């Protein structure tokens, strides 16, 4: 399906029923309602309705349902008959396990009209560009890799659930964590004077206001948070540009882990020849994209192509809602 056919399919579905796409991220929640090809969009902070972004709670899902219904009711040009027949697709950050998605679906079905679908937010990526059979990779504040079997069962890998502190390889906080670990290992094996010649060191000195290698562990330990560590990730890529072998080794390892996670998904039965990637790190770092392309070429199970998502994931929610709408029409 080419881009024009893809767009026309979604447009046609929106003439049959209102399509509601919801992208629940860790930071913000976006709700798009498409009717007759016209889309109304709203964005609210996720913490304005969600108590815990890493879990699925009944009260949180009830509040999300209220937001969806409220937005639908605000569409004054939506015929009353259509109010009861929308197709809703929610991509849910924190919906990592089948039982969580089942709970979210149950709660949203109870308080929303029409037909409700709930998927993990990573599952929106491929559908956003018309690739319904794809391996979806998020590499940003966290890292997450998801796929589906031929019978549409969700598959996950990439250390999901292990968290940014010790896992989430490739993510912003992980790159900062691993680059510091690699630097300290270099200092341990080759000596501090040698390690301080690496291009990463002056960037750390300036950013963390330190002068000695022995101050680095304390400086990093004092600022243990996903946001604080994540903010150091751009230094890794600057250091690579400046010739840092420490930063390059860190990135090489992260990309290798991501590639290995894709291989594991395929071994578990994931379908699709496309890897669709999104997230602030992979989207904005061409060097990481190039390394990942090379790593995917090493996958023996099948030939894979890397696609960097160039549109908002919410488009995937609308695409999935459109596909369900057409299934219902038939």
mmCIF file of C-alpha atoms in Angstrom:
data_model
loop_
_atom_site.group_PDB
_atom_site.id
_atom_site.type_symbol
_atom_site.label_atom_id
_atom_site.label_comp_id
_atom_site.label_asym_id
_atom_site.label_seq_id
_atom_site.Cartn_x
_atom_site.Cartn_y
_atom_site.Cartn_z
ATOM 1 C CA UNK A 1 0.000 0.000 0.000
ATOM 2 C CA UNK A 2 1.514 3.329 -1.064
ATOM 3 C CA UNK A 3 1.171 6.545 0.926
ATOM 4 C CA UNK A 4 -1.794 7.819 -1.079
ATOM 5 C CA UNK A 5 -3.710 4.561 -0.738
ATOM 6 C CA UNK A 6 -2.904 4.497 2.979
ATOM 7 C CA UNK A 7 -4.207 8.040 3.504
ATOM 8 C CA UNK A 8 -7.314 7.381 1.422
ATOM 9 C CA UNK A 9 -8.125 4.262 3.428
ATOM 10 C CA UNK A 10 -8.033 6.177 6.705
ATOM 11 C CA UNK A 11 -10.070 9.000 5.169
ATOM 12 C CA UNK A 12 -12.735 6.577 3.958
ATOM 13 C CA UNK A 13 -12.965 4.871 7.341
ATOM 14 C CA UNK A 14 -13.473 8.246 9.020
ATOM 15 C CA UNK A 15 -16.568 8.801 6.863
ATOM 16 C CA UNK A 16 -18.105 5.633 8.307
ATOM 17 C CA UNK A 17 -17.464 6.238 11.990
ATOM 18 C CA UNK A 18 -15.486 8.736 14.084
ATOM 19 C CA UNK A 19 -11.938 7.471 14.554
ATOM 20 C CA UNK A 20 -10.310 8.253 17.894
ATOM 21 C CA UNK A 21 -6.581 7.779 18.332
ATOM 22 C CA UNK A 22 -4.955 8.158 21.745
ATOM 23 C CA UNK A 23 -1.212 8.169 22.350
ATOM 24 C CA UNK A 24 -0.467 7.909 26.064
ATOM 25 C CA UNK A 25 3.173 8.738 26.661
ATOM 26 C CA UNK A 26 5.075 9.027 29.882
ATOM 27 C CA UNK A 27 5.017 12.829 29.653
ATOM 28 C CA UNK A 28 1.984 13.777 27.585
ATOM 29 C CA UNK A 29 -1.239 12.303 26.256
ATOM 30 C CA UNK A 30 -2.572 13.183 22.825
ATOM 31 C CA UNK A 31 -6.137 12.565 21.650
ATOM 32 C CA UNK A 32 -7.018 12.888 17.946
ATOM 33 C CA UNK A 33 -10.567 12.546 16.654
ATOM 34 C CA UNK A 34 -10.987 12.176 12.885
ATOM 35 C CA UNK A 35 -14.370 12.531 11.250
ATOM 36 C CA UNK A 36 -14.933 12.845 7.504
ATOM 37 C CA UNK A 37 -11.215 13.402 7.045
ATOM 38 C CA UNK A 38 -11.064 16.305 9.512
ATOM 39 C CA UNK A 39 -8.944 15.804 12.631
ATOM 40 C CA UNK A 40 -9.309 17.604 15.950
ATOM 41 C CA UNK A 41 -6.372 17.198 18.312
ATOM 42 C CA UNK A 42 -5.785 17.820 22.012
ATOM 43 C CA UNK A 43 -2.737 17.272 24.205
ATOM 44 C CA UNK A 44 -2.691 17.148 28.004
ATOM 45 C CA UNK A 45 0.061 16.291 30.522
ATOM 46 C CA UNK A 46 -0.156 12.611 31.389
ATOM 47 C CA UNK A 47 0.301 13.357 35.081
ATOM 48 C CA UNK A 48 -2.882 15.468 34.983
ATOM 49 C CA UNK A 49 -4.908 12.251 34.942
ATOM 50 C CA UNK A 50 -2.464 9.405 35.588
ATOM 51 C CA UNK A 51 -1.046 8.601 39.006
ATOM 52 C CA UNK A 52 1.457 5.972 37.832
ATOM 53 C CA UNK A 53 2.818 6.040 34.284
ATOM 54 C CA UNK A 54 4.592 2.701 34.735
ATOM 55 C CA UNK A 55 1.499 0.697 35.612
ATOM 56 C CA UNK A 56 -2.153 0.396 34.615
ATOM 57 C CA UNK A 57 -4.548 1.398 37.391
ATOM 58 C CA UNK A 58 -8.342 1.229 37.227
ATOM 59 C CA UNK A 59 -8.872 4.812 38.405
ATOM 60 C CA UNK A 60 -6.347 6.122 35.880
ATOM 61 C CA UNK A 61 -8.094 4.331 33.030
ATOM 62 C CA UNK A 62 -11.451 5.673 34.188
ATOM 63 C CA UNK A 63 -10.090 9.223 34.091
ATOM 64 C CA UNK A 64 -8.657 8.623 30.619
ATOM 65 C CA UNK A 65 -12.069 7.387 29.486
ATOM 66 C CA UNK A 66 -13.636 10.583 30.805
ATOM 67 C CA UNK A 67 -11.156 12.650 28.768
ATOM 68 C CA UNK A 68 -11.984 10.722 25.598
ATOM 69 C CA UNK A 69 -15.748 11.078 26.109
ATOM 70 C CA UNK A 70 -15.394 14.768 26.955
ATOM 71 C CA UNK A 71 -13.423 15.444 23.772
ATOM 72 C CA UNK A 72 -15.965 13.563 21.683
ATOM 73 C CA UNK A 73 -18.834 15.524 23.198
ATOM 74 C CA UNK A 74 -17.081 18.814 22.400
ATOM 75 C CA UNK A 75 -17.323 18.110 18.680
ATOM 76 C CA UNK A 76 -20.448 20.111 17.951
ATOM 77 C CA UNK A 77 -20.551 18.931 14.336
ATOM 78 C CA UNK A 78 -20.625 15.267 15.356
ATOM 79 C CA UNK A 79 -24.157 13.861 14.810
ATOM 80 C CA UNK A 80 -25.709 12.388 17.932
ATOM 81 C CA UNK A 81 -25.947 8.995 16.262
ATOM 82 C CA UNK A 82 -22.173 8.965 15.767
ATOM 83 C CA UNK A 83 -21.552 9.605 19.451
ATOM 84 C CA UNK A 84 -22.284 5.950 20.155
ATOM 85 C CA UNK A 85 -20.240 4.344 17.390
ATOM 86 C CA UNK A 86 -16.635 5.617 17.366
ATOM 87 C CA UNK A 87 -13.686 3.283 16.976
ATOM 88 C CA UNK A 88 -11.077 4.063 19.616
ATOM 89 C CA UNK A 89 -7.458 2.911 19.613
ATOM 90 C CA UNK A 90 -5.265 3.672 22.633
ATOM 91 C CA UNK A 91 -1.483 3.252 22.544
ATOM 92 C CA UNK A 92 -0.596 2.921 26.217
ATOM 93 C CA UNK A 93 2.808 3.628 27.740
ATOM 94 C CA UNK A 94 3.223 1.250 30.670
ATOM 95 C CA UNK A 95 0.954 -1.358 29.105
ATOM 96 C CA UNK A 96 3.733 -3.915 28.947
ATOM 97 C CA UNK A 97 1.933 -7.146 29.735
ATOM 98 C CA UNK A 98 -1.261 -8.773 28.400
ATOM 99 C CA UNK A 99 -3.033 -8.531 31.754
ATOM 100 C CA UNK A 100 -2.392 -4.772 31.854
ATOM 101 C CA UNK A 101 -3.816 -4.284 28.366
ATOM 102 C CA UNK A 102 -6.843 -6.428 29.268
ATOM 103 C CA UNK A 103 -7.486 -4.316 32.373
ATOM 104 C CA UNK A 104 -7.169 -1.077 30.398
ATOM 105 C CA UNK A 105 -9.486 -2.395 27.686
ATOM 106 C CA UNK A 106 -12.084 -3.440 30.259
ATOM 107 C CA UNK A 107 -12.070 -0.085 32.043
ATOM 108 C CA UNK A 108 -12.167 1.987 28.862
ATOM 109 C CA UNK A 109 -14.912 -0.164 27.335
ATOM 110 C CA UNK A 110 -17.027 0.443 30.439
ATOM 111 C CA UNK A 111 -16.859 4.225 30.143
ATOM 112 C CA UNK A 112 -16.406 4.880 26.408
ATOM 113 C CA UNK A 113 -18.906 4.418 23.582
ATOM 114 C CA UNK A 114 -18.208 2.371 20.484
ATOM 115 C CA UNK A 115 -15.373 -0.098 19.931
ATOM 116 C CA UNK A 116 -12.184 0.118 22.004
ATOM 117 C CA UNK A 117 -8.711 -1.262 21.234
ATOM 118 C CA UNK A 118 -5.695 -0.990 23.552
ATOM 119 C CA UNK A 119 -2.108 -1.693 22.492
ATOM 120 C CA UNK A 120 1.312 -0.892 23.860
ATOM 121 C CA UNK A 121 2.437 2.534 22.665
ATOM 122 C CA UNK A 122 5.356 1.004 20.734
ATOM 123 C CA UNK A 123 2.840 -0.861 18.570
ATOM 124 C CA UNK A 124 1.718 2.437 17.008
ATOM 125 C CA UNK A 125 4.959 2.998 15.092
ATOM 126 C CA UNK A 126 4.619 0.632 12.127
ATOM 127 C CA UNK A 127 0.922 1.339 11.527
ATOM 128 C CA UNK A 128 1.721 5.082 11.500
ATOM 129 C CA UNK A 129 3.405 4.539 8.112
ATOM 130 C CA UNK A 130 1.113 1.771 6.902
ATOM 131 C CA UNK A 131 3.310 -1.124 8.042
ATOM 132 C CA UNK A 132 1.040 -3.321 10.117
ATOM 133 C CA UNK A 133 3.548 -6.166 10.233
ATOM 134 C CA UNK A 134 6.703 -4.602 11.618
ATOM 135 C CA UNK A 135 9.139 -4.706 14.493
ATOM 136 C CA UNK A 136 8.775 -1.461 16.411
ATOM 137 C CA UNK A 137 11.646 0.125 18.300
ATOM 138 C CA UNK A 138 11.499 3.100 20.674
ATOM 139 C CA UNK A 139 14.866 4.603 21.592
ATOM 140 C CA UNK A 140 14.472 7.796 23.557
ATOM 141 C CA UNK A 141 14.051 8.427 27.260
ATOM 142 C CA UNK A 142 13.657 4.654 27.482
ATOM 143 C CA UNK A 143 14.082 1.814 25.028
ATOM 144 C CA UNK A 144 11.400 -0.641 24.025
ATOM 145 C CA UNK A 145 11.142 -3.178 21.202
ATOM 146 C CA UNK A 146 7.841 -4.809 20.289
ATOM 147 C CA UNK A 147 6.455 -7.022 17.560
ATOM 148 C CA UNK A 148 3.597 -9.365 16.814
ATOM 149 C CA UNK A 149 3.189 -12.996 15.908
ATOM 150 C CA UNK A 150 1.209 -14.038 12.837
ATOM 151 C CA UNK A 151 -1.888 -14.336 15.039
ATOM 152 C CA UNK A 152 -1.401 -10.790 16.407
ATOM 153 C CA UNK A 153 -0.057 -11.744 19.841
ATOM 154 C CA UNK A 154 2.244 -9.046 21.231
ATOM 155 C CA UNK A 155 5.910 -9.872 21.683
ATOM 156 C CA UNK A 156 8.315 -7.791 23.750
ATOM 157 C CA UNK A 157 12.039 -7.773 24.324
ATOM 158 C CA UNK A 158 14.867 -5.329 24.901
ATOM 159 C CA UNK A 159 14.892 -5.696 28.695
ATOM 160 C CA UNK A 160 11.513 -4.038 29.099
ATOM 161 C CA UNK A 161 10.612 -3.768 32.736
ATOM 162 C CA UNK A 162 14.273 -3.686 33.808
ATOM 163 C CA UNK A 163 14.309 0.115 33.751
ATOM 164 C CA UNK A 164 16.648 2.966 32.938
ATOM 165 C CA UNK A 165 18.880 2.515 35.972
ATOM 166 C CA UNK A 166 20.349 -0.816 34.890
ATOM 167 C CA UNK A 167 18.966 -1.545 31.428
ATOM 168 C CA UNK A 168 17.106 0.280 28.575
ATOM 169 C CA UNK A 169 20.210 0.067 26.392
ATOM 170 C CA UNK A 170 20.404 2.771 23.744
ATOM 171 C CA UNK A 171 18.186 5.144 25.691
ATOM 172 C CA UNK A 172 19.440 8.562 26.782
ATOM 173 C CA UNK A 173 20.072 7.702 30.450
ATOM 174 C CA UNK A 174 21.632 4.373 29.478
ATOM 175 C CA UNK A 175 24.100 6.016 27.094
ATOM 176 C CA UNK A 176 25.165 8.396 29.858
ATOM 177 C CA UNK A 177 25.442 5.568 32.398
ATOM 178 C CA UNK A 178 27.406 3.255 30.115
ATOM 179 C CA UNK A 179 29.750 5.958 28.858
ATOM 180 C CA UNK A 180 30.731 6.844 32.428
ATOM 181 C CA UNK A 181 31.179 3.147 33.260
ATOM 182 C CA UNK A 182 33.325 2.677 30.145
ATOM 183 C CA UNK A 183 35.389 5.769 30.985
ATOM 184 C CA UNK A 184 36.027 4.574 34.545
ATOM 185 C CA UNK A 185 36.938 1.118 33.240
ATOM 186 C CA UNK A 186 39.430 2.768 30.879
ATOM 187 C CA UNK A 187 40.881 4.710 33.813
ATOM 188 C CA UNK A 188 41.139 1.512 35.875
ATOM 189 C CA UNK A 189 42.907 -0.493 33.176
ATOM 190 C CA UNK A 190 45.068 2.150 31.509
ATOM 191 C CA UNK A 191 45.388 4.795 34.208
ATOM 192 C CA UNK A 192 43.675 8.108 34.827
ATOM 193 C CA UNK A 193 46.129 10.136 32.753
ATOM 194 C CA UNK A 194 45.409 8.016 29.681
ATOM 195 C CA UNK A 195 41.645 8.094 30.246
ATOM 196 C CA UNK A 196 41.648 11.872 30.569
ATOM 197 C CA UNK A 197 42.970 12.124 27.009
ATOM 198 C CA UNK A 198 39.659 10.819 25.679
ATOM 199 C CA UNK A 199 37.405 13.442 24.064
ATOM 200 C CA UNK A 200 34.590 12.603 26.485
ATOM 201 C CA UNK A 201 36.515 13.790 29.533
ATOM 202 C CA UNK A 202 36.539 17.598 28.930
ATOM 203 C CA UNK A 203 32.795 17.468 28.194
ATOM 204 C CA UNK A 204 32.152 15.729 31.509
ATOM 205 C CA UNK A 205 34.441 18.189 33.293
ATOM 206 C CA UNK A 206 32.512 21.175 32.003
ATOM 207 C CA UNK A 207 29.037 19.700 32.473
ATOM 208 C CA UNK A 208 29.529 18.183 35.928
ATOM 209 C CA UNK A 209 31.964 20.812 37.236
ATOM 210 C CA UNK A 210 34.620 18.298 38.208
ATOM 211 C CA UNK A 211 38.412 18.327 37.976
ATOM 212 C CA UNK A 212 39.560 14.826 38.888
ATOM 213 C CA UNK A 213 38.513 11.369 37.721
ATOM 214 C CA UNK A 214 37.853 10.413 41.332
ATOM 215 C CA UNK A 215 35.129 13.074 41.454
ATOM 216 C CA UNK A 216 33.197 11.540 38.545
ATOM 217 C CA UNK A 217 31.468 8.661 40.389
ATOM 218 C CA UNK A 218 30.252 10.998 43.128
ATOM 219 C CA UNK A 219 29.037 13.583 40.619
ATOM 220 C CA UNK A 220 27.059 10.970 38.706
ATOM 221 C CA UNK A 221 25.775 9.362 41.888
ATOM 222 C CA UNK A 222 24.565 12.686 43.216
ATOM 223 C CA UNK A 223 22.349 13.169 40.165
ATOM 224 C CA UNK A 224 20.709 9.757 39.892
ATOM 225 C CA UNK A 225 17.505 10.322 37.949
ATOM 226 C CA UNK A 226 16.191 9.392 34.527
ATOM 227 C CA UNK A 227 16.043 13.050 33.527
ATOM 228 C CA UNK A 228 19.458 14.039 34.910
ATOM 229 C CA UNK A 229 21.279 11.143 33.313
ATOM 230 C CA UNK A 230 19.306 11.479 30.107
ATOM 231 C CA UNK A 231 20.394 15.097 29.775
ATOM 232 C CA UNK A 232 24.012 13.917 29.504
ATOM 233 C CA UNK A 233 23.354 11.772 26.423
ATOM 234 C CA UNK A 234 24.111 14.560 23.885
ATOM 235 C CA UNK A 235 27.639 14.667 25.320
ATOM 236 C CA UNK A 236 28.156 11.097 24.148
ATOM 237 C CA UNK A 237 27.416 12.006 20.533
ATOM 238 C CA UNK A 238 29.475 15.197 20.709
ATOM 239 C CA UNK A 239 32.344 13.132 22.066
ATOM 240 C CA UNK A 240 31.980 10.664 19.178
ATOM 241 C CA UNK A 241 32.219 13.560 16.732
ATOM 242 C CA UNK A 242 35.384 14.634 18.554
ATOM 243 C CA UNK A 243 36.946 11.186 18.238
ATOM 244 C CA UNK A 244 36.160 9.608 21.620
ATOM 245 C CA UNK A 245 36.814 5.871 21.628
ATOM 246 C CA UNK A 246 34.983 5.575 24.966
ATOM 247 C CA UNK A 247 31.794 7.135 23.610
ATOM 248 C CA UNK A 248 32.021 5.138 20.379
ATOM 249 C CA UNK A 249 32.445 1.877 22.288
ATOM 250 C CA UNK A 250 29.402 2.792 24.365
ATOM 251 C CA UNK A 251 27.276 3.419 21.291
ATOM 252 C CA UNK A 252 28.534 0.298 19.506
ATOM 253 C CA UNK A 253 27.540 -1.827 22.485
ATOM 254 C CA UNK A 254 24.092 -0.212 22.744
ATOM 255 C CA UNK A 255 23.386 -0.779 19.047
ATOM 256 C CA UNK A 256 24.539 -4.378 19.325
ATOM 257 C CA UNK A 257 22.094 -4.947 22.186
ATOM 258 C CA UNK A 258 19.260 -3.408 20.166
ATOM 259 C CA UNK A 259 20.106 -5.610 17.201
ATOM 260 C CA UNK A 260 20.279 -8.671 19.415
ATOM 261 C CA UNK A 261 16.856 -7.826 20.817
ATOM 262 C CA UNK A 262 15.442 -7.733 17.290
ATOM 263 C CA UNK A 263 16.970 -11.146 16.638
ATOM 264 C CA UNK A 264 15.350 -12.479 19.798
ATOM 265 C CA UNK A 265 11.947 -11.141 18.736
ATOM 266 C CA UNK A 266 12.276 -12.887 15.389
ATOM 267 C CA UNK A 267 13.248 -16.118 17.146
ATOM 268 C CA UNK A 268 10.074 -15.775 19.230
ATOM 269 C CA UNK A 269 7.976 -15.550 16.078
ATOM 270 C CA UNK A 270 7.735 -11.842 15.280
ATOM 271 C CA UNK A 271 6.580 -11.137 11.728
ATOM 272 C CA UNK A 272 7.644 -8.335 9.403
ATOM 273 C CA UNK A 273 10.712 -7.299 7.444
ATOM 274 C CA UNK A 274 10.664 -3.665 8.581
ATOM 275 C CA UNK A 275 12.093 -2.231 11.784
ATOM 276 C CA UNK A 276 10.326 1.063 12.490
ATOM 277 C CA UNK A 277 12.180 3.231 14.993
ATOM 278 C CA UNK A 278 11.190 6.373 16.873
ATOM 279 C CA UNK A 279 12.234 8.288 19.961
ATOM 280 C CA UNK A 280 14.369 11.336 20.612
ATOM 281 C CA UNK A 281 17.720 9.538 20.529
ATOM 282 C CA UNK A 282 17.431 7.429 17.380
ATOM 283 C CA UNK A 283 15.482 10.109 15.497
ATOM 284 C CA UNK A 284 18.051 12.849 16.011
ATOM 285 C CA UNK A 285 21.307 10.902 15.778
ATOM 286 C CA UNK A 286 22.283 9.848 12.220
ATOM 287 C CA UNK A 287 25.372 8.017 13.484
ATOM 288 C CA UNK A 288 23.169 5.740 15.569
ATOM 289 C CA UNK A 289 20.863 5.151 12.604
ATOM 290 C CA UNK A 290 23.822 4.177 10.425
ATOM 291 C CA UNK A 291 25.209 1.767 13.000
ATOM 292 C CA UNK A 292 21.798 0.199 13.531
ATOM 293 C CA UNK A 293 21.365 -0.298 9.781
ATOM 294 C CA UNK A 294 24.688 -2.146 9.679
ATOM 295 C CA UNK A 295 23.735 -4.230 12.715
ATOM 296 C CA UNK A 296 20.405 -5.237 11.184
ATOM 297 C CA UNK A 297 22.235 -6.383 8.052
ATOM 298 C CA UNK A 298 23.908 -9.011 10.255
ATOM 299 C CA UNK A 299 20.568 -10.604 11.163
ATOM 300 C CA UNK A 300 20.565 -13.961 9.394
ATOM 301 C CA UNK A 301 16.937 -14.952 9.896
ATOM 302 C CA UNK A 302 15.635 -12.487 7.294
ATOM 303 C CA UNK A 303 16.453 -9.310 5.399
ATOM 304 C CA UNK A 304 15.449 -6.250 7.428
ATOM 305 C CA UNK A 305 15.091 -2.573 6.547
ATOM 306 C CA UNK A 306 15.213 0.293 9.028
ATOM 307 C CA UNK A 307 12.602 3.045 8.841
ATOM 308 C CA UNK A 308 12.871 6.142 11.044
ATOM 309 C CA UNK A 309 9.380 7.351 11.886
ATOM 310 C CA UNK A 310 8.848 10.800 10.401
ATOM 311 C CA UNK A 311 5.351 11.436 11.735
ATOM 312 C CA UNK A 312 3.685 11.360 15.164
ATOM 313 C CA UNK A 313 2.863 7.911 16.605
ATOM 314 C CA UNK A 314 -0.744 9.057 17.050
ATOM 315 C CA UNK A 315 -1.119 8.440 13.308
ATOM 316 C CA UNK A 316 -0.629 4.764 14.096
ATOM 317 C CA UNK A 317 -3.529 4.834 16.540
ATOM 318 C CA UNK A 318 -5.780 6.352 13.870
ATOM 319 C CA UNK A 319 -4.579 3.794 11.323
ATOM 320 C CA UNK A 320 -5.372 0.895 13.647
ATOM 321 C CA UNK A 321 -8.771 2.411 14.432
ATOM 322 C CA UNK A 322 -9.433 2.760 10.686
ATOM 323 C CA UNK A 323 -8.523 -0.854 10.030
ATOM 324 C CA UNK A 324 -10.863 -2.008 12.809
ATOM 325 C CA UNK A 325 -13.600 0.254 11.440
ATOM 326 C CA UNK A 326 -13.342 -1.378 8.014
ATOM 327 C CA UNK A 327 -13.404 -4.835 9.589
ATOM 328 C CA UNK A 328 -16.627 -3.916 11.378
ATOM 329 C CA UNK A 329 -18.115 -2.568 8.156
ATOM 330 C CA UNK A 330 -17.525 -5.911 6.468
#
